Amino acid sequence: SKGHALIDRELYLPRKEWCENSDRRAEASIPEKVAFATKPALAGRMIERALDAGLPCAWVLGDEVYGSDRRLRIALEQREQPFVLAIRSNEKLWAVLDGHLGQHAASRLAARLPAQAWRRLSAGAGSKGERVYDWARLRLTRLQRHPWDHWLLVRRSRKDPKDLAYYVVFGPDQTSLATLARVAGRRWAIEECFEVAKQE
């Protein structure tokens, strides 16, 4: 990659503290037309604007707030926009477990991954060198359209095997596990941007 930057913004107003407080809104000069929207809904608007403007985007990344929003995930899939979105351990995903198709918690699916599914891979360079974790993935059961696929991606700490992070992935079916690990690791760049922006 050649760098990263913030390219858009939306004003998030908490419902109770701001949207339903007319005095506070008036004091801050927030127009009446600005209504409450969830963070994933705001992200969806910004992503749509960027893609509609022709901005190149290989992958969309986000934390659990965004990954747990099915509407955002479906909207990205409909645009055939690859994503790696973090999810909570209790997020229910469609997969075959013990020979039965159903919705299973990400943590339950991860617990059933065989030892040979795990690979030690870098999530990219950090301030102290390569950020190396153990990674595994499991194909999710969805109505797949060639050349697309869905996975549960799991990151495991080398120091504490109980420290797991979970991601739901939509991307080209030939995407390697090493690529997904690198892509998931790029989310730290977003946090860097936010830290820099807070200083300005």
mmCIF file of N, CA and C in Angstrom, residues 16-149:
data_model
loop_
_atom_site.group_PDB
_atom_site.id
_atom_site.type_symbol
_atom_site.label_atom_id
_atom_site.label_comp_id
_atom_site.label_asym_id
_atom_site.label_seq_id
_atom_site.Cartn_x
_atom_site.Cartn_y
_atom_site.Cartn_z
ATOM 1 N N LYS A 16 -30.324 9.680 22.471
ATOM 2 C CA LYS A 16 -30.909 10.320 23.649
ATOM 3 C C LYS A 16 -30.231 11.652 23.982
ATOM 4 N N GLU A 17 -28.883 11.650 24.013
ATOM 5 C CA GLU A 17 -28.145 12.835 24.452
ATOM 6 C C GLU A 17 -28.223 13.995 23.463
ATOM 7 N N TRP A 18 -28.382 13.707 22.181
ATOM 8 C CA TRP A 18 -28.366 14.762 21.177
ATOM 9 C C TRP A 18 -29.634 14.826 20.332
ATOM 10 N N CYS A 19 -29.994 13.732 19.692
ATOM 11 C CA CYS A 19 -31.119 13.767 18.751
ATOM 12 C C CYS A 19 -32.436 14.130 19.421
ATOM 13 N N GLU A 20 -32.634 13.699 20.660
ATOM 14 C CA GLU A 20 -33.889 13.966 21.359
ATOM 15 C C GLU A 20 -33.785 15.162 22.304
ATOM 16 N N ASN A 21 -32.693 15.912 22.223
ATOM 17 C CA ASN A 21 -32.488 17.068 23.096
ATOM 18 C C ASN A 21 -32.456 18.327 22.231
ATOM 19 N N SER A 22 -33.623 18.947 22.047
ATOM 20 C CA SER A 22 -33.730 20.097 21.137
ATOM 21 C C SER A 22 -32.896 21.288 21.602
ATOM 22 N N ASP A 23 -32.772 21.500 22.913
ATOM 23 C CA ASP A 23 -31.965 22.615 23.417
ATOM 24 C C ASP A 23 -30.495 22.424 23.047
ATOM 25 N N ARG A 24 -30.016 21.247 23.252
ATOM 26 C CA ARG A 24 -28.609 20.943 22.947
ATOM 27 C C ARG A 24 -28.348 21.075 21.444
ATOM 28 N N ARG A 25 -29.289 20.584 20.636
ATOM 29 C CA ARG A 25 -29.146 20.680 19.178
ATOM 30 C C ARG A 25 -29.091 22.149 18.746
ATOM 31 N N ALA A 26 -29.981 22.958 19.312
ATOM 32 C CA ALA A 26 -30.031 24.378 18.949
ATOM 33 C C ALA A 26 -28.739 25.084 19.353
ATOM 34 N N GLU A 27 -28.241 24.772 20.549
ATOM 35 C CA GLU A 27 -27.007 25.393 21.034
ATOM 36 C C GLU A 27 -25.820 25.056 20.134
ATOM 37 N N ALA A 28 -25.805 23.851 19.587
ATOM 38 C CA ALA A 28 -24.702 23.415 18.722
ATOM 39 C C ALA A 28 -24.980 23.679 17.242
ATOM 40 N N SER A 29 -26.115 24.318 16.931
ATOM 41 C CA SER A 29 -26.515 24.636 15.542
ATOM 42 C C SER A 29 -26.584 23.390 14.654
ATOM 43 N N ILE A 30 -27.168 22.331 15.187
ATOM 44 C CA ILE A 30 -27.350 21.104 14.406
ATOM 45 C C ILE A 30 -28.688 21.204 13.692
ATOM 46 N N PRO A 31 -28.682 21.169 12.360
ATOM 47 C CA PRO A 31 -29.932 21.318 11.603
ATOM 48 C C PRO A 31 -30.956 20.234 11.947
ATOM 49 N N GLU A 32 -32.229 20.590 11.851
ATOM 50 C CA GLU A 32 -33.316 19.646 12.138
ATOM 51 C C GLU A 32 -33.272 18.420 11.235
ATOM 52 N N LYS A 33 -32.772 18.600 10.005
ATOM 53 C CA LYS A 33 -32.762 17.484 9.049
ATOM 54 C C LYS A 33 -31.763 16.385 9.438
ATOM 55 N N VAL A 34 -30.836 16.699 10.338
ATOM 56 C CA VAL A 34 -29.868 15.692 10.787
ATOM 57 C C VAL A 34 -30.553 14.810 11.824
ATOM 58 N N ALA A 35 -30.848 13.584 11.424
ATOM 59 C CA ALA A 35 -31.558 12.642 12.289
ATOM 60 C C ALA A 35 -30.601 11.576 12.808
ATOM 61 N N PHE A 36 -31.084 10.807 13.763
ATOM 62 C CA PHE A 36 -30.271 9.720 14.299
ATOM 63 C C PHE A 36 -30.029 8.668 13.226
ATOM 64 N N ALA A 37 -28.802 8.196 13.165
ATOM 65 C CA ALA A 37 -28.443 7.057 12.312
ATOM 66 C C ALA A 37 -27.380 6.263 13.050
ATOM 67 N N THR A 38 -27.424 4.953 12.914
ATOM 68 C CA THR A 38 -26.420 4.109 13.563
ATOM 69 C C THR A 38 -25.064 4.332 12.903
ATOM 70 N N LYS A 39 -24.011 3.977 13.605
ATOM 71 C CA LYS A 39 -22.672 4.096 13.028
ATOM 72 C C LYS A 39 -22.524 3.251 11.764
ATOM 73 N N PRO A 40 -23.040 2.010 11.725
ATOM 74 C CA PRO A 40 -22.952 1.250 10.471
ATOM 75 C C PRO A 40 -23.724 1.898 9.319
ATOM 76 N N ALA A 41 -24.861 2.524 9.614
ATOM 77 C CA ALA A 41 -25.616 3.207 8.555
ATOM 78 C C ALA A 41 -24.807 4.381 8.008
ATOM 79 N N LEU A 42 -24.164 5.128 8.893
ATOM 80 C CA LEU A 42 -23.319 6.245 8.452
ATOM 81 C C LEU A 42 -22.140 5.732 7.630
ATOM 82 N N ALA A 43 -21.531 4.635 8.077
ATOM 83 C CA ALA A 43 -20.415 4.044 7.325
ATOM 84 C C ALA A 43 -20.886 3.615 5.945
ATOM 85 N N GLY A 44 -22.074 3.018 5.874
ATOM 86 C CA GLY A 44 -22.621 2.596 4.589
ATOM 87 C C GLY A 44 -22.765 3.757 3.623
ATOM 88 N N ARG A 45 -23.228 4.902 4.127
ATOM 89 C CA ARG A 45 -23.359 6.099 3.272
ATOM 90 C C ARG A 45 -22.000 6.540 2.733
ATOM 91 N N MET A 46 -21.001 6.564 3.614
ATOM 92 C CA MET A 46 -19.668 7.010 3.191
ATOM 93 C C MET A 46 -19.048 6.040 2.191
ATOM 94 N N ILE A 47 -19.212 4.750 2.436
ATOM 95 C CA ILE A 47 -18.676 3.752 1.505
ATOM 96 C C ILE A 47 -19.360 3.884 0.152
ATOM 97 N N GLU A 48 -20.678 4.051 0.176
ATOM 98 C CA GLU A 48 -21.429 4.201 -1.076
ATOM 99 C C GLU A 48 -20.936 5.409 -1.868
ATOM 100 N N ARG A 49 -20.732 6.531 -1.180
ATOM 101 C CA ARG A 49 -20.238 7.732 -1.879
ATOM 102 C C ARG A 49 -18.868 7.483 -2.493
ATOM 103 N N ALA A 50 -17.986 6.836 -1.735
ATOM 104 C CA ALA A 50 -16.631 6.579 -2.236
ATOM 105 C C ALA A 50 -16.663 5.663 -3.454
ATOM 106 N N LEU A 51 -17.433 4.590 -3.373
ATOM 107 C CA LEU A 51 -17.500 3.649 -4.494
ATOM 108 C C LEU A 51 -18.189 4.274 -5.705
ATOM 109 N N ASP A 52 -19.250 5.042 -5.459
ATOM 110 C CA ASP A 52 -19.946 5.714 -6.564
ATOM 111 C C ASP A 52 -19.046 6.727 -7.261
ATOM 112 N N ALA A 53 -18.102 7.298 -6.511
ATOM 113 C CA ALA A 53 -17.162 8.270 -7.086
ATOM 114 C C ALA A 53 -16.018 7.585 -7.827
ATOM 115 N N GLY A 54 -15.995 6.256 -7.803
ATOM 116 C CA GLY A 54 -14.956 5.519 -8.519
ATOM 117 C C GLY A 54 -13.664 5.356 -7.752
ATOM 118 N N LEU A 55 -13.691 5.616 -6.454
ATOM 119 C CA LEU A 55 -12.490 5.460 -5.639
ATOM 120 C C LEU A 55 -12.117 3.982 -5.575
ATOM 121 N N PRO A 56 -10.874 3.629 -5.908
ATOM 122 C CA PRO A 56 -10.503 2.211 -5.849
ATOM 123 C C PRO A 56 -10.483 1.719 -4.398
ATOM 124 N N CYS A 57 -11.042 0.546 -4.188
ATOM 125 C CA CYS A 57 -11.132 -0.003 -2.834
ATOM 126 C C CYS A 57 -11.072 -1.519 -2.932
ATOM 127 N N ALA A 58 -9.948 -2.085 -2.513
ATOM 128 C CA ALA A 58 -9.800 -3.540 -2.586
ATOM 129 C C ALA A 58 -10.625 -4.229 -1.501
ATOM 130 N N TRP A 59 -10.614 -3.685 -0.288
ATOM 131 C CA TRP A 59 -11.307 -4.296 0.844
ATOM 132 C C TRP A 59 -11.900 -3.219 1.740
ATOM 133 N N VAL A 60 -13.038 -3.513 2.350
ATOM 134 C CA VAL A 60 -13.617 -2.676 3.400
ATOM 135 C C VAL A 60 -13.321 -3.369 4.726
ATOM 136 N N LEU A 61 -12.859 -2.590 5.706
ATOM 137 C CA LEU A 61 -12.510 -3.119 7.027
ATOM 138 C C LEU A 61 -13.321 -2.400 8.088
ATOM 139 N N GLY A 62 -13.541 -3.057 9.208
ATOM 140 C CA GLY A 62 -14.242 -2.415 10.306
ATOM 141 C C GLY A 62 -14.218 -3.273 11.557
ATOM 142 N N ASP A 63 -14.532 -2.646 12.682
ATOM 143 C CA ASP A 63 -14.551 -3.381 13.943
ATOM 144 C C ASP A 63 -15.911 -4.050 14.158
ATOM 145 N N GLU A 64 -16.139 -4.559 15.374
ATOM 146 C CA GLU A 64 -17.339 -5.335 15.679
ATOM 147 C C GLU A 64 -18.634 -4.564 15.480
ATOM 148 N N VAL A 65 -18.595 -3.254 15.685
ATOM 149 C CA VAL A 65 -19.802 -2.444 15.495
ATOM 150 C C VAL A 65 -20.306 -2.593 14.062
ATOM 151 N N TYR A 66 -19.391 -2.604 13.123
ATOM 152 C CA TYR A 66 -19.748 -2.682 11.705
ATOM 153 C C TYR A 66 -19.930 -4.129 11.251
ATOM 154 N N GLY A 67 -19.091 -5.020 11.723
ATOM 155 C CA GLY A 67 -19.178 -6.417 11.319
ATOM 156 C C GLY A 67 -20.444 -7.103 11.785
ATOM 157 N N SER A 68 -21.005 -6.646 12.891
ATOM 158 C CA SER A 68 -22.218 -7.263 13.422
ATOM 159 C C SER A 68 -23.486 -6.701 12.789
ATOM 160 N N ASP A 69 -23.351 -5.757 11.883
ATOM 161 C CA ASP A 69 -24.510 -5.162 11.215
ATOM 162 C C ASP A 69 -24.768 -5.887 9.893
ATOM 163 N N ARG A 70 -25.779 -6.732 9.877
ATOM 164 C CA ARG A 70 -26.069 -7.531 8.680
ATOM 165 C C ARG A 70 -26.435 -6.675 7.474
ATOM 166 N N ARG A 71 -27.118 -5.554 7.717
ATOM 167 C CA ARG A 71 -27.503 -4.690 6.584
ATOM 168 C C ARG A 71 -26.278 -4.147 5.867
ATOM 169 N N LEU A 72 -25.268 -3.750 6.626
ATOM 170 C CA LEU A 72 -24.042 -3.250 6.006
ATOM 171 C C LEU A 72 -23.363 -4.363 5.217
ATOM 172 N N ARG A 73 -23.285 -5.544 5.799
ATOM 173 C CA ARG A 73 -22.642 -6.667 5.107
ATOM 174 C C ARG A 73 -23.381 -7.014 3.817
ATOM 175 N N ILE A 74 -24.704 -7.048 3.872
ATOM 176 C CA ILE A 74 -25.488 -7.374 2.676
ATOM 177 C C ILE A 74 -25.301 -6.307 1.607
ATOM 178 N N ALA A 75 -25.294 -5.040 1.999
ATOM 179 C CA ALA A 75 -25.103 -3.950 1.030
ATOM 180 C C ALA A 75 -23.752 -4.078 0.330
ATOM 181 N N LEU A 76 -22.712 -4.427 1.083
ATOM 182 C CA LEU A 76 -21.387 -4.603 0.480
ATOM 183 C C LEU A 76 -21.372 -5.805 -0.459
ATOM 184 N N GLU A 77 -22.008 -6.890 -0.051
ATOM 185 C CA GLU A 77 -22.073 -8.076 -0.911
ATOM 186 C C GLU A 77 -22.806 -7.768 -2.215
ATOM 187 N N GLN A 78 -23.893 -7.012 -2.130
ATOM 188 C CA GLN A 78 -24.655 -6.672 -3.333
ATOM 189 C C GLN A 78 -23.824 -5.856 -4.313
ATOM 190 N N ARG A 79 -22.888 -5.095 -3.792
ATOM 191 C CA ARG A 79 -21.988 -4.315 -4.657
ATOM 192 C C ARG A 79 -20.756 -5.125 -5.056
ATOM 193 N N GLU A 80 -20.690 -6.364 -4.585
ATOM 194 C CA GLU A 80 -19.521 -7.221 -4.795
ATOM 195 C C GLU A 80 -18.249 -6.533 -4.307
ATOM 196 N N GLN A 81 -18.369 -5.937 -3.118
ATOM 197 C CA GLN A 81 -17.261 -5.238 -2.483
ATOM 198 C C GLN A 81 -16.689 -6.120 -1.380
ATOM 199 N N PRO A 82 -15.476 -6.637 -1.558
ATOM 200 C CA PRO A 82 -14.882 -7.495 -0.527
ATOM 201 C C PRO A 82 -14.742 -6.776 0.817
ATOM 202 N N PHE A 83 -14.888 -7.559 1.890
ATOM 203 C CA PHE A 83 -14.718 -6.985 3.226
ATOM 204 C C PHE A 83 -14.149 -8.007 4.194
ATOM 205 N N VAL A 84 -13.476 -7.478 5.217
ATOM 206 C CA VAL A 84 -13.037 -8.237 6.391
ATOM 207 C C VAL A 84 -13.495 -7.404 7.581
ATOM 208 N N LEU A 85 -14.562 -7.859 8.239
ATOM 209 C CA LEU A 85 -15.160 -7.100 9.327
ATOM 210 C C LEU A 85 -15.101 -7.910 10.617
ATOM 211 N N ALA A 86 -14.583 -7.285 11.662
ATOM 212 C CA ALA A 86 -14.520 -7.957 12.963
ATOM 213 C C ALA A 86 -15.935 -8.202 13.474
ATOM 214 N N ILE A 87 -16.120 -9.293 14.203
ATOM 215 C CA ILE A 87 -17.408 -9.617 14.806
ATOM 216 C C ILE A 87 -17.187 -10.063 16.246
ATOM 217 N N ARG A 88 -18.267 -10.045 17.012
ATOM 218 C CA ARG A 88 -18.205 -10.527 18.394
ATOM 219 C C ARG A 88 -18.160 -12.054 18.402
ATOM 220 N N SER A 89 -17.698 -12.613 19.486
ATOM 221 C CA SER A 89 -17.578 -14.073 19.593
ATOM 222 C C SER A 89 -18.927 -14.772 19.531
ATOM 223 N N ASN A 90 -19.998 -14.068 19.904
ATOM 224 C CA ASN A 90 -21.321 -14.695 19.910
ATOM 225 C C ASN A 90 -22.120 -14.433 18.634
ATOM 226 N N GLU A 91 -21.487 -13.815 17.637
ATOM 227 C CA GLU A 91 -22.169 -13.570 16.356
ATOM 228 C C GLU A 91 -22.549 -14.910 15.727
ATOM 229 N N LYS A 92 -23.812 -15.024 15.318
ATOM 230 C CA LYS A 92 -24.303 -16.268 14.712
ATOM 231 C C LYS A 92 -24.042 -16.252 13.211
ATOM 232 N N LEU A 93 -23.455 -17.342 12.732
ATOM 233 C CA LEU A 93 -23.104 -17.474 11.321
ATOM 234 C C LEU A 93 -23.602 -18.819 10.804
ATOM 235 N N TRP A 94 -24.015 -18.848 9.535
ATOM 236 C CA TRP A 94 -24.471 -20.089 8.920
ATOM 237 C C TRP A 94 -23.268 -20.939 8.540
ATOM 238 N N ALA A 95 -23.253 -22.164 9.068
ATOM 239 C CA ALA A 95 -22.164 -23.093 8.762
ATOM 240 C C ALA A 95 -22.620 -24.510 9.083
ATOM 241 N N VAL A 96 -21.881 -25.468 8.550
ATOM 242 C CA VAL A 96 -22.137 -26.871 8.871
ATOM 243 C C VAL A 96 -21.263 -27.244 10.062
ATOM 244 N N LEU A 97 -21.898 -27.745 11.111
ATOM 245 C CA LEU A 97 -21.186 -28.166 12.314
ATOM 246 C C LEU A 97 -21.726 -29.534 12.717
ATOM 247 N N ASP A 98 -20.840 -30.486 12.881
ATOM 248 C CA ASP A 98 -21.234 -31.862 13.206
ATOM 249 C C ASP A 98 -22.235 -32.413 12.194
ATOM 250 N N GLY A 99 -22.049 -32.035 10.933
ATOM 251 C CA GLY A 99 -22.900 -32.546 9.866
ATOM 252 C C GLY A 99 -24.251 -31.872 9.743
ATOM 253 N N HIS A 100 -24.485 -30.816 10.532
ATOM 254 C CA HIS A 100 -25.780 -30.139 10.503
ATOM 255 C C HIS A 100 -25.603 -28.660 10.154
ATOM 256 N N LEU A 101 -26.387 -28.217 9.182
ATOM 257 C CA LEU A 101 -26.386 -26.805 8.811
ATOM 258 C C LEU A 101 -27.211 -26.027 9.824
ATOM 259 N N GLY A 102 -26.664 -24.915 10.285
ATOM 260 C CA GLY A 102 -27.401 -24.072 11.214
ATOM 261 C C GLY A 102 -26.631 -22.804 11.502
ATOM 262 N N GLN A 103 -27.204 -21.993 12.370
ATOM 263 C CA GLN A 103 -26.528 -20.773 12.803
ATOM 264 C C GLN A 103 -25.776 -21.091 14.092
ATOM 265 N N HIS A 104 -24.482 -20.820 14.072
ATOM 266 C CA HIS A 104 -23.623 -21.147 15.207
ATOM 267 C C HIS A 104 -22.795 -19.925 15.591
ATOM 268 N N ALA A 105 -22.529 -19.772 16.880
ATOM 269 C CA ALA A 105 -21.688 -18.674 17.363
ATOM 270 C C ALA A 105 -20.281 -18.817 16.794
ATOM 271 N N ALA A 106 -19.683 -17.684 16.461
ATOM 272 C CA ALA A 106 -18.323 -17.686 15.905
ATOM 273 C C ALA A 106 -17.363 -18.436 16.825
ATOM 274 N N SER A 107 -17.497 -18.241 18.141
ATOM 275 C CA SER A 107 -16.596 -18.912 19.088
ATOM 276 C C SER A 107 -16.764 -20.430 19.046
ATOM 277 N N ARG A 108 -17.982 -20.896 18.855
ATOM 278 C CA ARG A 108 -18.234 -22.344 18.782
ATOM 279 C C ARG A 108 -17.614 -22.926 17.516
ATOM 280 N N LEU A 109 -17.747 -22.210 16.407
ATOM 281 C CA LEU A 109 -17.144 -22.670 15.155
ATOM 282 C C LEU A 109 -15.624 -22.703 15.283
ATOM 283 N N ALA A 110 -15.058 -21.660 15.891
ATOM 284 C CA ALA A 110 -13.598 -21.587 16.044
ATOM 285 C C ALA A 110 -13.079 -22.720 16.923
ATOM 286 N N ALA A 111 -13.836 -23.074 17.947
ATOM 287 C CA ALA A 111 -13.413 -24.136 18.867
ATOM 288 C C ALA A 111 -13.318 -25.489 18.168
ATOM 289 N N ARG A 112 -14.010 -25.644 17.048
ATOM 290 C CA ARG A 112 -14.009 -26.912 16.317
ATOM 291 C C ARG A 112 -12.976 -26.961 15.197
ATOM 292 N N LEU A 113 -12.226 -25.883 15.011
ATOM 293 C CA LEU A 113 -11.211 -25.892 13.951
ATOM 294 C C LEU A 113 -10.105 -26.885 14.307
ATOM 295 N N PRO A 114 -9.731 -27.754 13.378
ATOM 296 C CA PRO A 114 -8.664 -28.716 13.675
ATOM 297 C C PRO A 114 -7.301 -28.032 13.750
ATOM 298 N N ALA A 115 -6.356 -28.669 14.409
ATOM 299 C CA ALA A 115 -5.012 -28.099 14.587
ATOM 300 C C ALA A 115 -4.370 -27.752 13.255
ATOM 301 N N GLN A 116 -4.600 -28.569 12.229
ATOM 302 C CA GLN A 116 -3.962 -28.330 10.927
ATOM 303 C C GLN A 116 -4.566 -27.136 10.177
ATOM 304 N N ALA A 117 -5.672 -26.584 10.678
ATOM 305 C CA ALA A 117 -6.276 -25.413 10.027
ATOM 306 C C ALA A 117 -5.505 -24.132 10.330
ATOM 307 N N TRP A 118 -4.700 -24.155 11.402
ATOM 308 C CA TRP A 118 -4.016 -22.942 11.860
ATOM 309 C C TRP A 118 -2.671 -22.766 11.167
ATOM 310 N N ARG A 119 -2.395 -21.485 10.798
ATOM 311 C CA ARG A 119 -1.097 -21.138 10.211
ATOM 312 C C ARG A 119 -0.566 -19.883 10.881
ATOM 313 N N ARG A 120 0.720 -19.861 11.138
ATOM 314 C CA ARG A 120 1.366 -18.692 11.732
ATOM 315 C C ARG A 120 1.677 -17.708 10.609
ATOM 316 N N LEU A 121 1.040 -16.521 10.674
ATOM 317 C CA LEU A 121 1.153 -15.533 9.598
ATOM 318 C C LEU A 121 1.271 -14.132 10.174
ATOM 319 N N SER A 122 1.848 -13.248 9.387
ATOM 320 C CA SER A 122 1.979 -11.847 9.784
ATOM 321 C C SER A 122 0.727 -11.069 9.393
ATOM 322 N N ALA A 123 0.320 -10.194 10.299
ATOM 323 C CA ALA A 123 -0.768 -9.263 10.008
ATOM 324 C C ALA A 123 -0.201 -7.934 9.526
ATOM 325 N N GLY A 124 1.095 -7.906 9.235
ATOM 326 C CA GLY A 124 1.744 -6.687 8.777
ATOM 327 C C GLY A 124 2.723 -6.164 9.813
ATOM 328 N N ALA A 125 3.488 -5.187 9.404
ATOM 329 C CA ALA A 125 4.508 -4.612 10.283
ATOM 330 C C ALA A 125 3.878 -3.674 11.302
ATOM 331 N N GLY A 126 4.390 -3.743 12.519
ATOM 332 C CA GLY A 126 3.987 -2.828 13.574
ATOM 333 C C GLY A 126 5.195 -2.048 14.047
ATOM 334 N N SER A 127 5.058 -1.308 15.129
ATOM 335 C CA SER A 127 6.168 -0.496 15.636
ATOM 336 C C SER A 127 7.323 -1.360 16.152
ATOM 337 N N LYS A 128 7.043 -2.631 16.478
ATOM 338 C CA LYS A 128 8.079 -3.532 16.995
ATOM 339 C C LYS A 128 8.359 -4.685 16.036
ATOM 340 N N GLY A 129 8.078 -4.486 14.771
ATOM 341 C CA GLY A 129 8.317 -5.543 13.785
ATOM 342 C C GLY A 129 7.025 -6.179 13.316
ATOM 343 N N GLU A 130 7.154 -7.343 12.712
ATOM 344 C CA GLU A 130 5.982 -8.043 12.182
ATOM 345 C C GLU A 130 5.036 -8.445 13.318
ATOM 346 N N ARG A 131 3.738 -8.272 13.086
ATOM 347 C CA ARG A 131 2.713 -8.671 14.057
ATOM 348 C C ARG A 131 2.250 -10.079 13.670
ATOM 349 N N VAL A 132 2.815 -11.064 14.330
ATOM 350 C CA VAL A 132 2.578 -12.463 13.964
ATOM 351 C C VAL A 132 1.552 -13.096 14.905
ATOM 352 N N TYR A 133 0.578 -13.758 14.306
ATOM 353 C CA TYR A 133 -0.480 -14.472 15.027
ATOM 354 C C TYR A 133 -0.702 -15.815 14.352
ATOM 355 N N ASP A 134 -1.486 -16.655 14.995
ATOM 356 C CA ASP A 134 -1.979 -17.873 14.359
ATOM 357 C C ASP A 134 -3.341 -17.542 13.752
ATOM 358 N N TRP A 135 -3.550 -17.994 12.511
ATOM 359 C CA TRP A 135 -4.776 -17.686 11.770
ATOM 360 C C TRP A 135 -5.402 -18.962 11.230
ATOM 361 N N ALA A 136 -6.722 -18.970 11.166
ATOM 362 C CA ALA A 136 -7.453 -20.077 10.540
ATOM 363 C C ALA A 136 -8.733 -19.507 9.943
ATOM 364 N N ARG A 137 -9.310 -20.256 9.018
ATOM 365 C CA ARG A 137 -10.589 -19.831 8.456
ATOM 366 C C ARG A 137 -11.472 -21.045 8.216
ATOM 367 N N LEU A 138 -12.762 -20.759 8.168
ATOM 368 C CA LEU A 138 -13.773 -21.780 7.942
ATOM 369 C C LEU A 138 -14.765 -21.226 6.928
ATOM 370 N N ARG A 139 -15.024 -21.996 5.885
ATOM 371 C CA ARG A 139 -15.983 -21.553 4.866
ATOM 372 C C ARG A 139 -17.385 -21.530 5.480
ATOM 373 N N LEU A 140 -18.088 -20.437 5.259
ATOM 374 C CA LEU A 140 -19.458 -20.306 5.742
ATOM 375 C C LEU A 140 -20.422 -20.768 4.656
ATOM 376 N N THR A 141 -21.584 -21.204 5.071
ATOM 377 C CA THR A 141 -22.593 -21.691 4.136
ATOM 378 C C THR A 141 -23.491 -20.534 3.738
ATOM 379 N N ARG A 142 -23.291 -20.070 2.554
ATOM 380 C CA ARG A 142 -24.097 -18.985 1.989
ATOM 381 C C ARG A 142 -24.377 -19.335 0.548
ATOM 382 N N LEU A 143 -25.328 -18.646 -0.050
ATOM 383 C CA LEU A 143 -25.569 -18.822 -1.478
ATOM 384 C C LEU A 143 -24.429 -18.126 -2.204
ATOM 385 N N GLN A 144 -23.452 -18.904 -2.614
ATOM 386 C CA GLN A 144 -22.243 -18.350 -3.222
ATOM 387 C C GLN A 144 -22.475 -18.077 -4.703
ATOM 388 N N ARG A 145 -21.903 -17.002 -5.152
ATOM 389 C CA ARG A 145 -21.900 -16.682 -6.575
ATOM 390 C C ARG A 145 -20.446 -16.615 -6.997
ATOM 391 N N HIS A 146 -20.066 -17.501 -7.893
ATOM 392 C CA HIS A 146 -18.687 -17.484 -8.394
ATOM 393 C C HIS A 146 -18.380 -16.083 -8.909
ATOM 394 N N PRO A 147 -17.268 -15.486 -8.596
ATOM 395 C CA PRO A 147 -16.102 -16.030 -7.906
ATOM 396 C C PRO A 147 -16.023 -15.638 -6.427
ATOM 397 N N TRP A 148 -17.136 -15.512 -5.723
ATOM 398 C CA TRP A 148 -17.148 -14.994 -4.352
ATOM 399 C C TRP A 148 -17.310 -16.105 -3.334
ATOM 400 N N ASP A 149 -16.824 -15.823 -2.109
ATOM 401 C CA ASP A 149 -16.965 -16.784 -1.024
ATOM 402 C C ASP A 149 -17.068 -16.036 0.305
#
